[in-house]
CSV table of C-alpha atoms and ligand atoms in Angstrom, one decimal:
chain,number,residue,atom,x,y,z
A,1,UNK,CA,108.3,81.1,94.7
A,2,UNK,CA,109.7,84.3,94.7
A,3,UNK,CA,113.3,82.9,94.4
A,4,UNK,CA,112.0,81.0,90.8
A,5,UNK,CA,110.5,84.2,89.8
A,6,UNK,CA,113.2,85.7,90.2
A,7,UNK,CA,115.5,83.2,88.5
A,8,UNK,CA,113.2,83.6,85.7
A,9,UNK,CA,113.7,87.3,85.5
A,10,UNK,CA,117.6,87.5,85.0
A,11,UNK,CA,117.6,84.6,82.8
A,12,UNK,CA,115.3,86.5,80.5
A,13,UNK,CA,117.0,89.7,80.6
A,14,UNK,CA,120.1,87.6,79.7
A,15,UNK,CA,118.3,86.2,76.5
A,16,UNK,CA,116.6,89.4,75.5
A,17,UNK,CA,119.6,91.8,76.7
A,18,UNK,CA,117.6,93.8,78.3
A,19,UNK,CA,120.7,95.8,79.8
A,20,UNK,CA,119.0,95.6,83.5
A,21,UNK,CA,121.7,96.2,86.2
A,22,UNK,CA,122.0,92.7,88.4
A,23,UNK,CA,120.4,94.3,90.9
A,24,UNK,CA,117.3,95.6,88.8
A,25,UNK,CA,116.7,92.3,87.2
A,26,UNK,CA,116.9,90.0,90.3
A,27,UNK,CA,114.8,92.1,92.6
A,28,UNK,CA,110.9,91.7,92.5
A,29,UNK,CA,109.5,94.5,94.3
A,30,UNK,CA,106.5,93.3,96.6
A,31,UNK,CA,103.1,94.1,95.5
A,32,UNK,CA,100.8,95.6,97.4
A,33,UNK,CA,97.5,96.6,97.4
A,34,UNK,CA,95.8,100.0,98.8
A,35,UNK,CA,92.4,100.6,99.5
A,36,UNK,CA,92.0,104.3,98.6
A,37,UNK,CA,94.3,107.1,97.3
A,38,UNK,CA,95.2,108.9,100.6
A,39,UNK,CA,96.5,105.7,102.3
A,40,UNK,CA,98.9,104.8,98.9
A,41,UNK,CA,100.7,108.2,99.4
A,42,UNK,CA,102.1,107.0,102.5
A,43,UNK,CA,103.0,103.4,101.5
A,44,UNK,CA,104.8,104.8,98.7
A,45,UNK,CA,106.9,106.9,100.9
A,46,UNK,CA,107.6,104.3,103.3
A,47,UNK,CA,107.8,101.1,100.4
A,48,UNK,CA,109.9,103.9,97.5
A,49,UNK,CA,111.5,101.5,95.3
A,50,UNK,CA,110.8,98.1,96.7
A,51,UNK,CA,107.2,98.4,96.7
A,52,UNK,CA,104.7,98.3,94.1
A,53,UNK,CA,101.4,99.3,94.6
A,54,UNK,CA,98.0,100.0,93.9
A,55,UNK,CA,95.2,101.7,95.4
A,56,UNK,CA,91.4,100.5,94.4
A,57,UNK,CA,89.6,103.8,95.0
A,58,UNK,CA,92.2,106.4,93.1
A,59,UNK,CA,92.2,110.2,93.2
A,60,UNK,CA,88.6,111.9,93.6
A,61,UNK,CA,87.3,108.9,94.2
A,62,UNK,CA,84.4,107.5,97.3
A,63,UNK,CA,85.5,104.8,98.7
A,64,UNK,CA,82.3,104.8,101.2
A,65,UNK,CA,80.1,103.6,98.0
A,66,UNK,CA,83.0,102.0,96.0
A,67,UNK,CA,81.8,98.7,94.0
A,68,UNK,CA,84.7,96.7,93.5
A,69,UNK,CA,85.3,95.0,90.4
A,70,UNK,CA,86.8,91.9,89.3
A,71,UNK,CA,89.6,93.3,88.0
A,72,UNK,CA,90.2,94.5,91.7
A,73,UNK,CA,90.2,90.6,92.5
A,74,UNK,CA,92.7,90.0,90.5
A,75,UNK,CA,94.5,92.9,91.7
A,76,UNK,CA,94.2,91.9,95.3
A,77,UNK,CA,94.5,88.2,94.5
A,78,UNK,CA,98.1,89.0,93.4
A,79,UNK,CA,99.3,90.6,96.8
A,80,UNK,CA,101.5,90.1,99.3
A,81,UNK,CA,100.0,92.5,101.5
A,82,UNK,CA,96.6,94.4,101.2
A,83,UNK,CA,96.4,98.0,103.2
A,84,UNK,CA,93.3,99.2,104.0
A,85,UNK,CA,92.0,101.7,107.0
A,86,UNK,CA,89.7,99.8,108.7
A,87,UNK,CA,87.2,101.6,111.2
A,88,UNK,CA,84.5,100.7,109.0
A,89,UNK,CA,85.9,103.0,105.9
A,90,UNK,CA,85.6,99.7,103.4
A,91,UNK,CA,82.6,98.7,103.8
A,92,UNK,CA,83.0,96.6,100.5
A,93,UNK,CA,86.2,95.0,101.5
A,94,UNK,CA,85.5,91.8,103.6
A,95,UNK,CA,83.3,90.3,100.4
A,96,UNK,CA,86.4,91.5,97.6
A,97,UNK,CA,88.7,89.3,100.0
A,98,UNK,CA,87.0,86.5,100.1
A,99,UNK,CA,86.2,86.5,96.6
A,100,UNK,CA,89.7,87.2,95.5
A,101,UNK,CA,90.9,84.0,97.5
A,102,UNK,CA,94.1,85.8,98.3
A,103,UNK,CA,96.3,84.7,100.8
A,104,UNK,CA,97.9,88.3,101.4
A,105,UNK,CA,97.8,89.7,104.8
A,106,UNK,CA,95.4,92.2,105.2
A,107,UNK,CA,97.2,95.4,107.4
A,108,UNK,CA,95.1,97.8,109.0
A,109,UNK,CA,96.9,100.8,109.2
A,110,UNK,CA,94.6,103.1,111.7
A,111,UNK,CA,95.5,100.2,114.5
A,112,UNK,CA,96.4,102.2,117.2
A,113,UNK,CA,94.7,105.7,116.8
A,114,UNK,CA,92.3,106.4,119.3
A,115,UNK,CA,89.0,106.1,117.5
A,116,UNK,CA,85.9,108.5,117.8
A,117,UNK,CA,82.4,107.6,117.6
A,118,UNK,CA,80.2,109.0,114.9
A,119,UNK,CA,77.5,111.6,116.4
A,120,UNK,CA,75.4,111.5,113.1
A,121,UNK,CA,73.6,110.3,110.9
A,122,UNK,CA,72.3,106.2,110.9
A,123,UNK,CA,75.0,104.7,112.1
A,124,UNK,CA,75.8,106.6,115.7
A,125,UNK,CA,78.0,105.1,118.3
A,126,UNK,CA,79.9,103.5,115.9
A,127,UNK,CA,83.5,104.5,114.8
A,128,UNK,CA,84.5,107.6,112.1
A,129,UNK,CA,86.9,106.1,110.2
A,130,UNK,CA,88.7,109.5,108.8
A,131,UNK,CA,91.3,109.5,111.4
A,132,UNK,CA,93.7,110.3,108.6
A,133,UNK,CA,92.8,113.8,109.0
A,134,UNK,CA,94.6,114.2,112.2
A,135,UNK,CA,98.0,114.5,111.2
A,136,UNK,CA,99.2,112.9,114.6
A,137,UNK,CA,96.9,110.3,113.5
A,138,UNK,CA,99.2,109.5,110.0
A,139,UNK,CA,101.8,109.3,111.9
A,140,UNK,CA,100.9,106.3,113.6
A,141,UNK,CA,99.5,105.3,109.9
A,142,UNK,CA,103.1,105.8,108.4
A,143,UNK,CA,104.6,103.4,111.7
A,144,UNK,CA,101.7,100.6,111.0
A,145,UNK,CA,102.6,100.6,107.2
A,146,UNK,CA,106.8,100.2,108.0
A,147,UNK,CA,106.0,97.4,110.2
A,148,UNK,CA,103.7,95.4,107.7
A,149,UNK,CA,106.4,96.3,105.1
A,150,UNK,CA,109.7,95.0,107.2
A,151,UNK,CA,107.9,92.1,108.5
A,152,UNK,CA,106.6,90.6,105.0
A,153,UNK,CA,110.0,92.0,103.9
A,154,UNK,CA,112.8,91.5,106.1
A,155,UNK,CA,115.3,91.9,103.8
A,156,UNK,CA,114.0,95.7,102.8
A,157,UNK,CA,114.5,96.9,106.4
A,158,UNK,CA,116.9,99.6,106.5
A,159,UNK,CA,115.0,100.6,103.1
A,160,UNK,CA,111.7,101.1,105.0
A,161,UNK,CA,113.0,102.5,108.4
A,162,UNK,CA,115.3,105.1,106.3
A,163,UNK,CA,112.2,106.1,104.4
A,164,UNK,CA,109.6,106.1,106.9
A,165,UNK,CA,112.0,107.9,109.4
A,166,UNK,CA,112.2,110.8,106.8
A,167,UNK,CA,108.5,111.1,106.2
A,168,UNK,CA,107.7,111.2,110.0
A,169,UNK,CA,110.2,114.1,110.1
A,170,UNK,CA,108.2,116.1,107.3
A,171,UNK,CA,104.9,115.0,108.9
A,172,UNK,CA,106.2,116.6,112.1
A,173,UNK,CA,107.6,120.1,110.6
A,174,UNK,CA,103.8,119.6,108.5
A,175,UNK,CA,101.5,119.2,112.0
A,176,UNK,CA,103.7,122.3,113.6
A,177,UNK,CA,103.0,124.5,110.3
A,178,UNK,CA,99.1,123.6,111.0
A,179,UNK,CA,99.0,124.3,114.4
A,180,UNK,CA,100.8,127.7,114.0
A,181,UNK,CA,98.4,128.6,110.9
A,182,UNK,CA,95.3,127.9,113.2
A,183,UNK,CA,96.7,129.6,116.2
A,184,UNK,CA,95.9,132.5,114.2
A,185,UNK,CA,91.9,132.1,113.9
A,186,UNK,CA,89.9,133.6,116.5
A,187,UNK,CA,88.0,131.2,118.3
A,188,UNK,CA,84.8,132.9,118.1
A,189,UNK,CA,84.9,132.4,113.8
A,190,UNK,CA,86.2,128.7,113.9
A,191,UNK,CA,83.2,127.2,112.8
A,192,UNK,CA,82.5,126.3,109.2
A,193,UNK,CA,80.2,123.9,106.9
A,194,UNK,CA,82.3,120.5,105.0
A,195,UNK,CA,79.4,118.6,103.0
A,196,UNK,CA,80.0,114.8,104.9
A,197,UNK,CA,80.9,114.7,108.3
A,198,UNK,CA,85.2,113.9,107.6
A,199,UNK,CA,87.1,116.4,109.9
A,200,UNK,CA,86.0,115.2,113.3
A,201,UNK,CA,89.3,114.1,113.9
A,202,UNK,CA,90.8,117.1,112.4
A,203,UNK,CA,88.3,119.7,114.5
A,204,UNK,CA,89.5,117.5,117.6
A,205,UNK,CA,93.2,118.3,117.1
A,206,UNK,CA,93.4,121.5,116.0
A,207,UNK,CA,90.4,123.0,117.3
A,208,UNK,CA,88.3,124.1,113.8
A,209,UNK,CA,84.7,123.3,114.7
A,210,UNK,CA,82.9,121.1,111.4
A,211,UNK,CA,79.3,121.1,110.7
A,212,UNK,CA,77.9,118.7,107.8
A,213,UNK,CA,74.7,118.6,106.5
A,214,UNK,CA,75.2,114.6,105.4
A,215,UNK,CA,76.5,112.5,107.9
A,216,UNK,CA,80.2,110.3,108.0
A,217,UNK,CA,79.6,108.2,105.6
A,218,UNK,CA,78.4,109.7,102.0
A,219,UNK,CA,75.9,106.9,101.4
A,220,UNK,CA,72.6,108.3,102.6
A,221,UNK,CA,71.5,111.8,101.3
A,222,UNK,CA,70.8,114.9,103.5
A,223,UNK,CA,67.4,115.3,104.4
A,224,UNK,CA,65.4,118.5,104.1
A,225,UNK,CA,65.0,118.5,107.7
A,226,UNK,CA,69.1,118.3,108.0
A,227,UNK,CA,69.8,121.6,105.7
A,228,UNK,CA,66.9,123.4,107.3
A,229,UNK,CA,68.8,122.9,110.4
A,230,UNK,CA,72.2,124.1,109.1
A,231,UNK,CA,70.7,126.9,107.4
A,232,UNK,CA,69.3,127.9,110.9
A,233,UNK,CA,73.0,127.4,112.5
A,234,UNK,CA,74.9,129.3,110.1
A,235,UNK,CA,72.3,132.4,110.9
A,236,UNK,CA,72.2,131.8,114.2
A,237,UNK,CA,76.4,131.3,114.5
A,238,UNK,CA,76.9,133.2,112.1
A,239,UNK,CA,79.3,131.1,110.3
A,240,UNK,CA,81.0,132.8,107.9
A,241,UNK,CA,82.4,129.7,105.1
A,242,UNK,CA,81.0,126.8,103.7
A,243,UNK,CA,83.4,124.0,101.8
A,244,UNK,CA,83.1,121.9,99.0
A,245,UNK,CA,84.4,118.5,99.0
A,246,UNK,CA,86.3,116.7,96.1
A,247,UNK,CA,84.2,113.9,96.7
A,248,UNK,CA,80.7,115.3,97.2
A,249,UNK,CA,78.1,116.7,94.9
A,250,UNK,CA,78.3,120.7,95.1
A,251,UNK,CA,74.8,121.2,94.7
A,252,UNK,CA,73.5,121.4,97.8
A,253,UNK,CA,76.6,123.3,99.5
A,254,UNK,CA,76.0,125.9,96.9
A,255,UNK,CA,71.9,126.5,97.8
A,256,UNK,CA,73.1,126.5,101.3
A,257,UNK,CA,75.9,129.6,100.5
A,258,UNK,CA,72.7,131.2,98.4
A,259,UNK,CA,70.2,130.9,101.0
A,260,UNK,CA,72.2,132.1,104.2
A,261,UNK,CA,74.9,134.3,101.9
A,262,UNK,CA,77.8,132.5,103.8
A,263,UNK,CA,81.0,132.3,101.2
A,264,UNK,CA,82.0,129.1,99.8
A,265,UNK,CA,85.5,128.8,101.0
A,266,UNK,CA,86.7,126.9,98.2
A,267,UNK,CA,87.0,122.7,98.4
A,268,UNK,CA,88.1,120.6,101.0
A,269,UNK,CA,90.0,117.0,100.2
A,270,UNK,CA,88.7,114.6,103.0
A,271,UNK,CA,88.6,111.4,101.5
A,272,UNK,CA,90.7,111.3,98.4
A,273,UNK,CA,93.9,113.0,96.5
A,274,UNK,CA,93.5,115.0,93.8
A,275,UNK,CA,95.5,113.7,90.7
A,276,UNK,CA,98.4,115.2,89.6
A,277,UNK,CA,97.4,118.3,88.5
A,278,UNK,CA,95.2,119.5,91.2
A,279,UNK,CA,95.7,120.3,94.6
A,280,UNK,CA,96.6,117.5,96.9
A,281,UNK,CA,98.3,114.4,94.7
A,282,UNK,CA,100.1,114.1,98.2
A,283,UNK,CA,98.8,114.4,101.3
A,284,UNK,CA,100.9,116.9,102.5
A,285,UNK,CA,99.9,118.8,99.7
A,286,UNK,CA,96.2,117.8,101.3
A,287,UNK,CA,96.7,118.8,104.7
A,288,UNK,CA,98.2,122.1,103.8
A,289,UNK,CA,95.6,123.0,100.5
A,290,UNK,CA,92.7,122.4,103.4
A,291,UNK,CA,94.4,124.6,106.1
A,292,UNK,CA,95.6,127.3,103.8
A,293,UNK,CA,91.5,126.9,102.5
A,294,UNK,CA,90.3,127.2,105.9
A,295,UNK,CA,92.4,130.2,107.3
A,296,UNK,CA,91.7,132.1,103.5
A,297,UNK,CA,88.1,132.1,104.7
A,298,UNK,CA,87.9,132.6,108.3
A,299,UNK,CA,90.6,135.2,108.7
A,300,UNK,CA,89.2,137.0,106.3
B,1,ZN,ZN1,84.2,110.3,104.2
């Protein structure tokens, strides 16, 4: 198949004279499919040229209440390999792969990370699928993602080890500048408000301690009951910043700031990239826009 394709392809750039190098014109790159914004930044630093991808849920988007469309069917119909988290992040995903009929391999690329259970909201005890925001955690993301790549693409190998062996290196200098950014909170102000619970992971590694009034996933609203009770922390704490969320109504973090007159510390990307105009298209750009957001606030 992918040898007739590829026939096909130089023979028409020979008709049309498209004035393709040989090597542009006979290689296909593999297509892949990515379930949300975050996890395509890596595959396309580990895949570069010889993957082409795309991601379902794009910048600033949910993915917890993401409706596929059929457009997305045809998109994941027509992959080699489909990357998603897993850990219960696409909850919409089992039912688009079956009704795509695809025979692409579906990668998980969280297999590996040590998972933590949820401690709110309806679904307790089961597992909190943001594990990206441990940057440890990516790592392990970025090796999962090479792997799928060399092994539905031997030939690209050296490509993907090269590229993935580069953007470990960054991720390592990025982890180091986050750990020597929070070194310089004082523990007794480390505590802040996110609007869903996403930094559980994060607050685990680097010791910033996150408190949401709507639970890990974005699908159920916050009670009255549940901002009464934050309203009652952040007085009783006295917790100095609440954060916005790309990917979160503002409302209700703004009457908490009014009613408690904590700051709002700006926005927090958790689930989703910004485009490329705002502040995290990458998600190193990410990582660092929410520490530099977080130590602006609580330093202070
Ligand atoms: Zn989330």
């Amino acid at each position: 198949m992918l040898a007739r394709r590829v026939l096909l392809g130089s023979a028409l750039g020979a008709l049309f004279g498209s004035g393709l190098g040989a090597e542009e014109a006979g290689q296909e790159k593999l297509k892949v499919v990515v379930s949300f914004s975050i996890l395509e930044d890596f595959v396309k630093n580990v895949g570069a040229e010889r993957v082409e991808s795309t991601a379902l849920v794009g910048p600033n988007g949910n993915a917890h209440v993401y409706a596929p469309s059929p457009a997305d069917a045809r998109k994941v119909a027509d992959a080699r390999l489909v990357f998603v988290n897993g850990l219960g992040f696409e909850g919409w995903l089992d039912r688009l792969v079956k009704a795509s009929g695809t025979k692409a391999a579906i990668v998980e690329a969280s297999r590996g990370i040590a998972p933590r259970d949820r401690v709110t909201g309806n679904d307790q005890g089961t597992a909190d699928p943001h594990a990206w925001q441990s940057v440890a955690n990516a790592k392990i993301y970025v090796s999962n993602i090479r792997d799928a790549l060399i092994a539905a693409d031997p030939a690209g190998r050296r490509i993907y080890e090269t590229h993935a062996a580069r953007y470990l290196a960054k991720l390592d200098a990025l982890e180091d500048e986050v750990k020597a950014t929070i070194t310089r909170i004082p523990d007794d102000r480390r505590r802040v408000i996110s609007t869903h619970d996403a930094f559980a992971y994060f607050d685990a590694a680097y010791g910033i301690h996150f408190i949401a009034p709507q639970g890990v996933s974005t699908e159920t609203e916050a009670s009255a009951r549940d901002v009464g009770v934050i309203i009652k922390q952040i007085r009783t704490q006295r917790i100095r910043a609440v954060f916005l969320e790309n990917v979160s109504d503002a409302r209700l973090m703004r009457q908490i700031a009014g009613e408690t007159g904590a700051k709002i510390g700006g926005v927090l990307y958790s689930d989703a990239l910004t485009d490329e105009n705002g502040d995290a298209p990458t998600y190193i750009d990410l990582v660092r826009h929410n520490v530099k957001q977080l130590a602006g606030a609580l330093l202070s």
